[in-house]
């Protein structure tokens, strides 16, 4: 929402909004002349408002939402607004997938910046090279993440789309994996005949998603059956991979990534395929990927205390946790600690066994209470202690503490010089590492 507010303000609209509390994002908006109300109240909805935008996090009992409806003010969801903005660009690009959207979108943005393509960019994380989560450019290129939750991305108008992966997630909204796949199929069908879909060919039965599409389809994956594939994969001392990229017409390029993990090879191949599509020089694209060191909360180095390295990561799905902890295994360390904050009761219940298996890739696990994300009030009989029991059944060391203070004290007493500590989750678990570092 903050990024879209900036785009509209830069376009000359008078923009206001509300949030629960002050943050670096709200301060940035205020510096651009956007009025922010802290706390959501009926009186914030004034007669001069001509259009209201709201996210899927806003429910029908929200006082501002009720006031908008009562006043008869036209309204759009965030996704609908983003779709309308996309219509103003000749080449709108939407990056979708259950995992990796922020990283892949950031890689693509970095390549476009390196190529001086002057894109407008909307990212779900903080990218240092644009100084935040939004960049307003002056070209016909618009790049955005496309989230499947609540079918948001079905309100978009992409010319080029990327599908990184499709797995079961957001089961508080979708019925099952088949329902999610159906949503991605409808997303792919949004592409015009002169558009292009770049898709991970390792998605099971990916042709169910692409069958009969009028647009061009480009695939990437780990072997030569795909349009783009890697060979000679190596890892440096910080677990960052290098590989030889094989592309169409027997093209080959040496690629060195500045971010760790095998999963980022797939993200990079999607970005490189898009760069080729936009006729960006491969050397320029390769340079951008070497200099790209990640976005906020994606294997983000936070600092060191007492010889303990602290990393923060947004992983909140078993597949993401597995990818992050496998990447961490190649990072210098003695003992790998993972402090995990589960995200939503419904996700924790749906993937309880998978969470336990994934977390066991860490040497020692510490659990915080489940983060409800302000959208769940029923705990479904699930708690972090339930997850702790599942992990202990697998014979693994796991601790649970109800407060961040207790977790921080435990870590101070037990982490030693040379250990690697990862705070992990989509909630506010990053505060633990920041508190330890005093930042």
GROMACS .gro file of C-alpha atoms in nm:
model
  439
    1UNK     CA    1   0.000   0.000   0.000
    2UNK     CA    2   0.282   0.241   0.081
    3UNK     CA    3   0.435   0.190  -0.262
    4UNK     CA    4   0.107   0.253  -0.442
    5UNK     CA    5   0.050   0.563  -0.230
    6UNK     CA    6   0.386   0.695  -0.351
    7UNK     CA    7   0.301   0.625  -0.716
    8UNK     CA    8  -0.029   0.812  -0.686
    9UNK     CA    9   0.126   1.103  -0.497
   10UNK     CA   10   0.399   1.136  -0.761
   11UNK     CA   11   0.125   1.137  -1.028
   12UNK     CA   12  -0.033   1.441  -0.861
   13UNK     CA   13  -0.312   1.283  -0.656
   14UNK     CA   14  -0.385   1.401  -0.301
   15UNK     CA   15  -0.330   1.090  -0.091
   16UNK     CA   16  -0.405   1.014   0.273
   17UNK     CA   17  -0.423   0.693   0.469
   18UNK     CA   18  -0.413   0.526   0.806
   19UNK     CA   19  -0.205   0.272   0.992
   20UNK     CA   20  -0.190   0.127   1.340
   21UNK     CA   21   0.135   0.295   1.436
   22UNK     CA   22   0.424   0.504   1.307
   23UNK     CA   23   0.695   0.320   1.111
   24UNK     CA   24   0.981   0.402   0.871
   25UNK     CA   25   0.734   0.350   0.584
   26UNK     CA   26   0.476   0.593   0.721
   27UNK     CA   27   0.752   0.846   0.793
   28UNK     CA   28   0.865   0.819   0.432
   29UNK     CA   29   0.510   0.880   0.311
   30UNK     CA   30   0.469   1.181   0.539
   31UNK     CA   31   0.793   1.327   0.400
   32UNK     CA   32   0.624   1.319   0.058
   33UNK     CA   33   0.326   1.519   0.184
   34UNK     CA   34   0.093   1.224   0.241
   35UNK     CA   35  -0.129   1.263   0.548
   36UNK     CA   36  -0.131   0.960   0.780
   37UNK     CA   37  -0.386   0.896   1.055
   38UNK     CA   38  -0.259   0.669   1.333
   39UNK     CA   39  -0.541   0.444   1.445
   40UNK     CA   40  -0.835   0.355   1.223
   41UNK     CA   41  -1.148   0.551   1.313
   42UNK     CA   42  -1.471   0.651   1.143
   43UNK     CA   43  -1.385   1.022   1.155
   44UNK     CA   44  -1.079   0.963   0.934
   45UNK     CA   45  -1.319   0.924   0.640
   46UNK     CA   46  -1.390   1.283   0.537
   47UNK     CA   47  -1.633   1.416   0.271
   48UNK     CA   48  -1.353   1.526   0.036
   49UNK     CA   49  -1.238   1.165  -0.025
   50UNK     CA   50  -1.327   1.060  -0.380
   51UNK     CA   51  -1.189   0.704  -0.379
   52UNK     CA   52  -1.095   0.459  -0.103
   53UNK     CA   53  -0.840   0.179  -0.141
   54UNK     CA   54  -0.822  -0.109   0.106
   55UNK     CA   55  -0.627  -0.433   0.144
   56UNK     CA   56  -0.747  -0.788   0.209
   57UNK     CA   57  -0.640  -0.735   0.572
   58UNK     CA   58  -0.934  -0.494   0.618
   59UNK     CA   59  -1.253  -0.670   0.723
   60UNK     CA   60  -1.618  -0.566   0.706
   61UNK     CA   61  -1.617  -0.458   1.074
   62UNK     CA   62  -1.335  -0.207   1.023
   63UNK     CA   63  -1.466   0.140   1.124
   64UNK     CA   64  -1.315   0.315   0.822
   65UNK     CA   65  -1.450   0.051   0.585
   66UNK     CA   66  -1.797   0.092   0.739
   67UNK     CA   67  -1.772   0.471   0.703
   68UNK     CA   68  -1.673   0.440   0.335
   69UNK     CA   69  -1.973   0.219   0.265
   70UNK     CA   70  -2.210   0.446   0.459
   71UNK     CA   71  -2.088   0.754   0.269
   72UNK     CA   72  -2.119   0.577  -0.067
   73UNK     CA   73  -1.755   0.651  -0.155
   74UNK     CA   74  -1.631   0.445  -0.450
   75UNK     CA   75  -1.369   0.190  -0.345
   76UNK     CA   76  -1.114  -0.051  -0.489
   77UNK     CA   77  -0.905  -0.327  -0.340
   78UNK     CA   78  -0.530  -0.280  -0.345
   79UNK     CA   79  -0.507  -0.542  -0.622
   80UNK     CA   80  -0.769  -0.364  -0.834
   81UNK     CA   81  -0.582  -0.035  -0.802
   82UNK     CA   82  -0.255  -0.205  -0.896
   83UNK     CA   83  -0.427  -0.354  -1.200
   84UNK     CA   84  -0.553  -0.011  -1.305
   85UNK     CA   85  -0.201   0.134  -1.267
   86UNK     CA   86  -0.059  -0.147  -1.484
   87UNK     CA   87  -0.290  -0.040  -1.768
   88UNK     CA   88  -0.092   0.285  -1.798
   89UNK     CA   89   0.226   0.103  -1.904
   90UNK     CA   90   0.305  -0.062  -2.239
   91UNK     CA   91   0.500  -0.345  -2.072
   92UNK     CA   92   0.356  -0.442  -1.733
   93UNK     CA   93   0.546  -0.735  -1.579
   94UNK     CA   94   0.397  -0.946  -1.297
   95UNK     CA   95   0.608  -1.189  -1.090
   96UNK     CA   96   0.404  -1.464  -0.924
   97UNK     CA   97   0.465  -1.786  -0.731
   98UNK     CA   98   0.403  -1.932  -0.389
   99UNK     CA   99   0.763  -1.848  -0.291
  100UNK     CA  100   1.041  -1.622  -0.410
  101UNK     CA  101   0.838  -1.334  -0.552
  102UNK     CA  102   1.022  -1.059  -0.368
  103UNK     CA  103   1.368  -1.195  -0.449
  104UNK     CA  104   1.292  -1.258  -0.817
  105UNK     CA  105   1.124  -0.918  -0.855
  106UNK     CA  106   1.427  -0.757  -0.692
  107UNK     CA  107   1.667  -0.945  -0.923
  108UNK     CA  108   1.468  -0.829  -1.226
  109UNK     CA  109   1.462  -0.472  -1.094
  110UNK     CA  110   1.838  -0.479  -1.039
  111UNK     CA  111   1.893  -0.596  -1.398
  112UNK     CA  112   1.668  -0.322  -1.537
  113UNK     CA  113   1.848  -0.060  -1.329
  114UNK     CA  114   2.187  -0.187  -1.444
  115UNK     CA  115   2.061  -0.161  -1.804
  116UNK     CA  116   1.941   0.199  -1.741
  117UNK     CA  117   1.588   0.091  -1.844
  118UNK     CA  118   1.430   0.334  -1.592
  119UNK     CA  119   1.147   0.105  -1.472
  120UNK     CA  120   0.867   0.172  -1.226
  121UNK     CA  121   0.895  -0.097  -0.959
  122UNK     CA  122   0.671  -0.219  -0.676
  123UNK     CA  123   0.833  -0.476  -0.446
  124UNK     CA  124   0.709  -0.656  -0.135
  125UNK     CA  125   1.039  -0.597   0.045
  126UNK     CA  126   1.300  -0.328   0.087
  127UNK     CA  127   1.556  -0.308  -0.195
  128UNK     CA  128   1.860  -0.095  -0.109
  129UNK     CA  129   1.932   0.006  -0.470
  130UNK     CA  130   1.597   0.189  -0.490
  131UNK     CA  131   1.598   0.301  -0.126
  132UNK     CA  132   1.275   0.123  -0.033
  133UNK     CA  133   0.994  -0.081  -0.185
  134UNK     CA  134   0.895   0.150  -0.472
  135UNK     CA  135   1.062   0.329  -0.761
  136UNK     CA  136   0.879   0.557  -1.001
  137UNK     CA  137   1.047   0.560  -1.343
  138UNK     CA  138   0.975   0.728  -1.675
  139UNK     CA  139   0.976   0.431  -1.913
  140UNK     CA  140   0.698   0.198  -2.029
  141UNK     CA  141   0.822  -0.079  -1.797
  142UNK     CA  142   0.626  -0.157  -1.480
  143UNK     CA  143   0.740  -0.445  -1.257
  144UNK     CA  144   0.539  -0.577  -0.964
  145UNK     CA  145   0.489  -0.881  -0.747
  146UNK     CA  146   0.167  -1.069  -0.813
  147UNK     CA  147   0.027  -1.241  -0.503
  148UNK     CA  148  -0.223  -1.524  -0.531
  149UNK     CA  149  -0.376  -1.473  -0.185
  150UNK     CA  150  -0.749  -1.394  -0.215
  151UNK     CA  151  -0.694  -1.425  -0.595
  152UNK     CA  152  -0.547  -1.074  -0.590
  153UNK     CA  153  -0.342  -1.121  -0.906
  154UNK     CA  154  -0.655  -1.192  -1.110
  155UNK     CA  155  -0.717  -0.815  -1.103
  156UNK     CA  156  -0.392  -0.753  -1.295
  157UNK     CA  157  -0.323  -0.677  -1.662
  158UNK     CA  158   0.024  -0.821  -1.734
  159UNK     CA  159   0.198  -0.829  -2.071
  160UNK     CA  160   0.472  -1.053  -1.930
  161UNK     CA  161   0.418  -1.288  -1.637
  162UNK     CA  162   0.650  -1.512  -1.437
  163UNK     CA  163   0.535  -1.817  -1.239
  164UNK     CA  164   0.816  -1.928  -1.007
  165UNK     CA  165   0.642  -2.222  -0.837
  166UNK     CA  166   0.298  -2.343  -0.726
  167UNK     CA  167   0.248  -2.514  -0.390
  168UNK     CA  168  -0.020  -2.545  -0.125
  169UNK     CA  169  -0.038  -2.230   0.088
  170UNK     CA  170  -0.292  -1.977   0.214
  171UNK     CA  171  -0.529  -2.261   0.298
  172UNK     CA  172  -0.735  -2.018   0.504
  173UNK     CA  173  -0.855  -1.895   0.163
  174UNK     CA  174  -0.793  -2.172  -0.092
  175UNK     CA  175  -0.965  -2.510  -0.056
  176UNK     CA  176  -0.663  -2.717  -0.160
  177UNK     CA  177  -0.372  -2.735  -0.405
  178UNK     CA  178  -0.608  -2.794  -0.697
  179UNK     CA  179  -0.784  -2.469  -0.613
  180UNK     CA  180  -0.450  -2.286  -0.604
  181UNK     CA  181  -0.345  -2.435  -0.939
  182UNK     CA  182  -0.676  -2.323  -1.087
  183UNK     CA  183  -0.604  -1.970  -0.969
  184UNK     CA  184  -0.260  -1.970  -1.133
  185UNK     CA  185  -0.414  -2.107  -1.454
  186UNK     CA  186  -0.657  -1.814  -1.460
  187UNK     CA  187  -0.366  -1.578  -1.394
  188UNK     CA  188  -0.180  -1.719  -1.695
  189UNK     CA  189  -0.493  -1.675  -1.907
  190UNK     CA  190  -0.478  -1.300  -1.844
  191UNK     CA  191  -0.184  -1.273  -2.084
  192UNK     CA  192  -0.262  -1.140  -2.432
  193UNK     CA  193  -0.166  -1.325  -2.751
  194UNK     CA  194   0.142  -1.104  -2.791
  195UNK     CA  195   0.241  -1.157  -2.427
  196UNK     CA  196   0.484  -1.404  -2.270
  197UNK     CA  197   0.470  -1.645  -1.977
  198UNK     CA  198   0.799  -1.746  -1.814
  199UNK     CA  199   0.730  -2.054  -1.602
  200UNK     CA  200   0.925  -2.301  -1.387
  201UNK     CA  201   0.900  -2.624  -1.589
  202UNK     CA  202   0.960  -2.827  -1.272
  203UNK     CA  203   0.614  -2.737  -1.143
  204UNK     CA  204   0.431  -3.073  -1.148
  205UNK     CA  205   0.218  -3.101  -1.464
  206UNK     CA  206   0.302  -2.743  -1.555
  207UNK     CA  207   0.137  -2.790  -1.894
  208UNK     CA  208  -0.200  -2.790  -1.717
  209UNK     CA  209  -0.122  -2.423  -1.650
  210UNK     CA  210   0.003  -2.340  -2.001
  211UNK     CA  211  -0.213  -2.561  -2.225
  212UNK     CA  212  -0.396  -2.365  -2.496
  213UNK     CA  213  -0.253  -2.026  -2.398
  214UNK     CA  214  -0.231  -1.790  -2.697
  215UNK     CA  215   0.089  -1.629  -2.565
  216UNK     CA  216   0.449  -1.740  -2.588
  217UNK     CA  217   0.568  -1.978  -2.313
  218UNK     CA  218   0.931  -1.993  -2.191
  219UNK     CA  219   1.045  -2.257  -1.940
  220UNK     CA  220   1.331  -2.283  -1.692
  221UNK     CA  221   1.450  -2.569  -1.474
  222UNK     CA  222   1.747  -2.781  -1.375
  223UNK     CA  223   1.798  -2.988  -1.692
  224UNK     CA  224   1.827  -2.953  -2.069
  225UNK     CA  225   1.459  -3.026  -2.134
  226UNK     CA  226   1.387  -2.661  -2.049
  227UNK     CA  227   1.461  -2.341  -2.242
  228UNK     CA  228   1.692  -2.220  -1.963
  229UNK     CA  229   1.896  -2.456  -1.744
  230UNK     CA  230   2.215  -2.445  -1.531
  231UNK     CA  231   2.532  -2.653  -1.543
  232UNK     CA  232   2.855  -2.666  -1.343
  233UNK     CA  233   2.691  -2.537  -1.024
  234UNK     CA  234   2.942  -2.437  -0.758
  235UNK     CA  235   2.915  -2.258  -0.422
  236UNK     CA  236   3.154  -2.005  -0.269
  237UNK     CA  237   3.246  -1.971   0.098
  238UNK     CA  238   2.920  -1.781   0.168
  239UNK     CA  239   2.702  -2.046  -0.005
  240UNK     CA  240   2.638  -1.819  -0.307
  241UNK     CA  241   2.610  -2.029  -0.625
  242UNK     CA  242   2.777  -1.983  -0.961
  243UNK     CA  243   2.673  -2.171  -1.274
  244UNK     CA  244   2.684  -2.178  -1.650
  245UNK     CA  245   2.348  -2.072  -1.790
  246UNK     CA  246   2.232  -2.253  -2.104
  247UNK     CA  247   1.968  -2.063  -2.300
  248UNK     CA  248   1.797  -2.070  -2.639
  249UNK     CA  249   2.010  -2.101  -2.954
  250UNK     CA  250   2.282  -2.272  -2.748
  251UNK     CA  251   2.370  -1.947  -2.570
  252UNK     CA  252   2.590  -1.984  -2.263
  253UNK     CA  253   2.692  -1.742  -1.989
  254UNK     CA  254   2.880  -1.769  -1.661
  255UNK     CA  255   2.668  -1.642  -1.372
  256UNK     CA  256   2.780  -1.568  -1.015
  257UNK     CA  257   2.505  -1.485  -0.766
  258UNK     CA  258   2.545  -1.256  -0.466
  259UNK     CA  259   2.275  -1.440  -0.268
  260UNK     CA  260   2.298  -1.792  -0.122
  261UNK     CA  261   2.106  -2.110  -0.192
  262UNK     CA  262   2.009  -2.342  -0.476
  263UNK     CA  263   1.658  -2.194  -0.486
  264UNK     CA  264   1.808  -1.864  -0.602
  265UNK     CA  265   1.941  -2.033  -0.916
  266UNK     CA  266   1.578  -2.077  -1.025
  267UNK     CA  267   1.494  -1.717  -0.932
  268UNK     CA  268   1.796  -1.597  -1.131
  269UNK     CA  269   1.706  -1.804  -1.438
  270UNK     CA  270   1.357  -1.649  -1.441
  271UNK     CA  271   1.516  -1.304  -1.422
  272UNK     CA  272   1.767  -1.386  -1.698
  273UNK     CA  273   1.495  -1.522  -1.925
  274UNK     CA  274   1.306  -1.197  -1.880
  275UNK     CA  275   1.621  -0.995  -1.949
  276UNK     CA  276   1.667  -1.184  -2.277
  277UNK     CA  277   1.304  -1.118  -2.366
  278UNK     CA  278   1.362  -0.746  -2.314
  279UNK     CA  279   1.682  -0.764  -2.524
  280UNK     CA  280   1.908  -0.670  -2.231
  281UNK     CA  281   2.272  -0.763  -2.282
  282UNK     CA  282   2.356  -1.085  -2.094
  283UNK     CA  283   2.676  -0.937  -1.948
  284UNK     CA  284   2.477  -0.648  -1.805
  285UNK     CA  285   2.227  -0.891  -1.653
  286UNK     CA  286   2.506  -1.108  -1.509
  287UNK     CA  287   2.675  -0.806  -1.350
  288UNK     CA  288   2.345  -0.704  -1.188
  289UNK     CA  289   2.297  -1.049  -1.036
  290UNK     CA  290   2.650  -1.053  -0.895
  291UNK     CA  291   2.600  -0.716  -0.726
  292UNK     CA  292   2.251  -0.805  -0.599
  293UNK     CA  293   2.293  -0.914  -0.236
  294UNK     CA  294   1.928  -0.954  -0.144
  295UNK     CA  295   1.635  -0.758  -0.007
  296UNK     CA  296   1.527  -0.687   0.347
  297UNK     CA  297   1.425  -0.998   0.541
  298UNK     CA  298   1.554  -1.243   0.275
  299UNK     CA  299   1.863  -1.407   0.428
  300UNK     CA  300   1.953  -1.059   0.546
  301UNK     CA  301   2.276  -1.020   0.740
  302UNK     CA  302   2.195  -0.818   1.052
  303UNK     CA  303   2.526  -0.819   1.236
  304UNK     CA  304   2.748  -1.000   1.488
  305UNK     CA  305   2.749  -1.010   1.867
  306UNK     CA  306   3.000  -1.211   2.067
  307UNK     CA  307   3.113  -1.385   1.748
  308UNK     CA  308   2.756  -1.500   1.673
  309UNK     CA  309   2.637  -1.409   1.323
  310UNK     CA  310   2.270  -1.305   1.307
  311UNK     CA  311   2.068  -1.348   0.987
  312UNK     CA  312   1.698  -1.264   0.941
  313UNK     CA  313   1.469  -1.438   0.692
  314UNK     CA  314   1.101  -1.406   0.596
  315UNK     CA  315   1.051  -1.783   0.542
  316UNK     CA  316   0.712  -1.891   0.677
  317UNK     CA  317   0.626  -2.198   0.465
  318UNK     CA  318   0.800  -2.539   0.495
  319UNK     CA  319   0.947  -2.513   0.144
  320UNK     CA  320   1.091  -2.169   0.219
  321UNK     CA  321   1.230  -2.287   0.552
  322UNK     CA  322   1.396  -2.583   0.382
  323UNK     CA  323   1.554  -2.359   0.118
  324UNK     CA  324   1.682  -2.109   0.375
  325UNK     CA  325   1.826  -2.368   0.613
  326UNK     CA  326   1.991  -2.558   0.327
  327UNK     CA  327   2.150  -2.232   0.216
  328UNK     CA  328   2.260  -2.168   0.575
  329UNK     CA  329   2.427  -2.509   0.590
  330UNK     CA  330   2.689  -2.379   0.344
  331UNK     CA  331   2.742  -2.056   0.540
  332UNK     CA  332   3.036  -2.055   0.787
  333UNK     CA  333   2.918  -2.164   1.132
  334UNK     CA  334   2.962  -2.403   1.423
  335UNK     CA  335   2.604  -2.450   1.542
  336UNK     CA  336   2.303  -2.341   1.334
  337UNK     CA  337   2.028  -2.192   1.552
  338UNK     CA  338   1.682  -2.118   1.412
  339UNK     CA  339   1.437  -1.898   1.603
  340UNK     CA  340   1.105  -1.957   1.428
  341UNK     CA  341   0.780  -1.765   1.469
  342UNK     CA  342   0.496  -1.959   1.298
  343UNK     CA  343   0.270  -1.741   1.082
  344UNK     CA  344  -0.107  -1.796   1.126
  345UNK     CA  345  -0.283  -2.080   1.302
  346UNK     CA  346  -0.432  -2.216   0.979
  347UNK     CA  347  -0.093  -2.249   0.807
  348UNK     CA  348   0.064  -2.405   1.118
  349UNK     CA  349  -0.215  -2.662   1.142
  350UNK     CA  350  -0.213  -2.742   0.770
  351UNK     CA  351   0.163  -2.803   0.756
  352UNK     CA  352   0.242  -2.914   1.111
  353UNK     CA  353   0.442  -3.223   1.011
  354UNK     CA  354   0.613  -3.045   0.723
  355UNK     CA  355   0.717  -2.756   0.949
  356UNK     CA  356   0.870  -3.002   1.197
  357UNK     CA  357   1.067  -3.181   0.923
  358UNK     CA  358   1.192  -2.857   0.768
  359UNK     CA  359   1.301  -2.700   1.098
  360UNK     CA  360   1.502  -3.010   1.185
  361UNK     CA  361   1.757  -2.894   0.925
  362UNK     CA  362   1.876  -2.653   1.197
  363UNK     CA  363   2.093  -2.787   1.478
  364UNK     CA  364   1.886  -2.619   1.749
  365UNK     CA  365   1.536  -2.474   1.726
  366UNK     CA  366   1.368  -2.207   1.938
  367UNK     CA  367   0.997  -2.135   1.889
  368UNK     CA  368   0.808  -1.812   1.954
  369UNK     CA  369   0.431  -1.788   1.980
  370UNK     CA  370   0.226  -1.805   1.660
  371UNK     CA  371   0.180  -1.471   1.482
  372UNK     CA  372  -0.188  -1.438   1.387
  373UNK     CA  373  -0.128  -1.164   1.126
  374UNK     CA  374  -0.438  -0.981   1.257
  375UNK     CA  375  -0.656  -1.195   1.032
  376UNK     CA  376  -0.722  -1.497   1.256
  377UNK     CA  377  -0.900  -1.505   1.591
  378UNK     CA  378  -0.957  -1.883   1.619
  379UNK     CA  379  -0.641  -2.068   1.723
  380UNK     CA  380  -0.783  -2.399   1.585
  381UNK     CA  381  -0.643  -2.579   1.888
  382UNK     CA  382  -0.289  -2.518   1.762
  383UNK     CA  383   0.004  -2.353   1.942
  384UNK     CA  384   0.380  -2.336   1.914
  385UNK     CA  385   0.393  -2.601   2.184
  386UNK     CA  386   0.207  -2.834   1.946
  387UNK     CA  387   0.483  -2.778   1.691
  388UNK     CA  388   0.748  -2.826   1.959
  389UNK     CA  389   0.601  -3.169   2.037
  390UNK     CA  390   0.613  -3.264   1.667
  391UNK     CA  391   0.979  -3.165   1.646
  392UNK     CA  392   1.068  -3.352   1.964
  393UNK     CA  393   0.896  -3.665   1.825
  394UNK     CA  394   1.158  -3.652   1.551
  395UNK     CA  395   1.428  -3.663   1.819
  396UNK     CA  396   1.537  -3.305   1.770
  397UNK     CA  397   1.629  -3.040   2.025
  398UNK     CA  398   1.361  -2.772   2.044
  399UNK     CA  399   1.278  -2.497   2.294
  400UNK     CA  400   0.968  -2.282   2.335
  401UNK     CA  401   0.935  -1.951   2.520
  402UNK     CA  402   0.621  -1.733   2.532
  403UNK     CA  403   0.803  -1.397   2.522
  404UNK     CA  404   1.079  -1.242   2.315
  405UNK     CA  405   1.261  -1.141   2.635
  406UNK     CA  406   1.287  -1.505   2.743
  407UNK     CA  407   1.409  -1.607   2.398
  408UNK     CA  408   1.674  -1.334   2.394
  409UNK     CA  409   1.800  -1.427   2.741
  410UNK     CA  410   1.817  -1.795   2.643
  411UNK     CA  411   2.016  -1.714   2.328
  412UNK     CA  412   2.257  -1.488   2.516
  413UNK     CA  413   2.329  -1.773   2.756
  414UNK     CA  414   2.359  -2.051   2.496
  415UNK     CA  415   2.491  -1.916   2.163
  416UNK     CA  416   2.871  -1.915   2.141
  417UNK     CA  417   3.142  -1.765   1.921
  418UNK     CA  418   3.113  -1.906   1.568
  419UNK     CA  419   2.741  -1.992   1.583
  420UNK     CA  420   2.492  -1.882   1.318
  421UNK     CA  421   2.155  -1.756   1.443
  422UNK     CA  422   1.863  -1.714   1.202
  423UNK     CA  423   1.544  -1.539   1.309
  424UNK     CA  424   1.271  -1.665   1.080
  425UNK     CA  425   0.907  -1.590   1.005
  426UNK     CA  426   0.672  -1.336   0.846
  427UNK     CA  427   0.584  -1.163   1.173
  428UNK     CA  428   0.792  -0.947   1.405
  429UNK     CA  429   1.048  -1.213   1.499
  430UNK     CA  430   1.325  -0.998   1.347
  431UNK     CA  431   1.305  -0.785   1.662
  432UNK     CA  432   1.480  -1.063   1.855
  433UNK     CA  433   1.796  -1.035   1.648
  434UNK     CA  434   1.777  -0.656   1.643
  435UNK     CA  435   1.734  -0.644   2.020
  436UNK     CA  436   2.036  -0.869   2.067
  437UNK     CA  437   2.240  -0.642   1.840
  438UNK     CA  438   2.103  -0.326   2.000
  439UNK     CA  439   1.975  -0.183   1.672
   0.00000   0.00000   0.00000
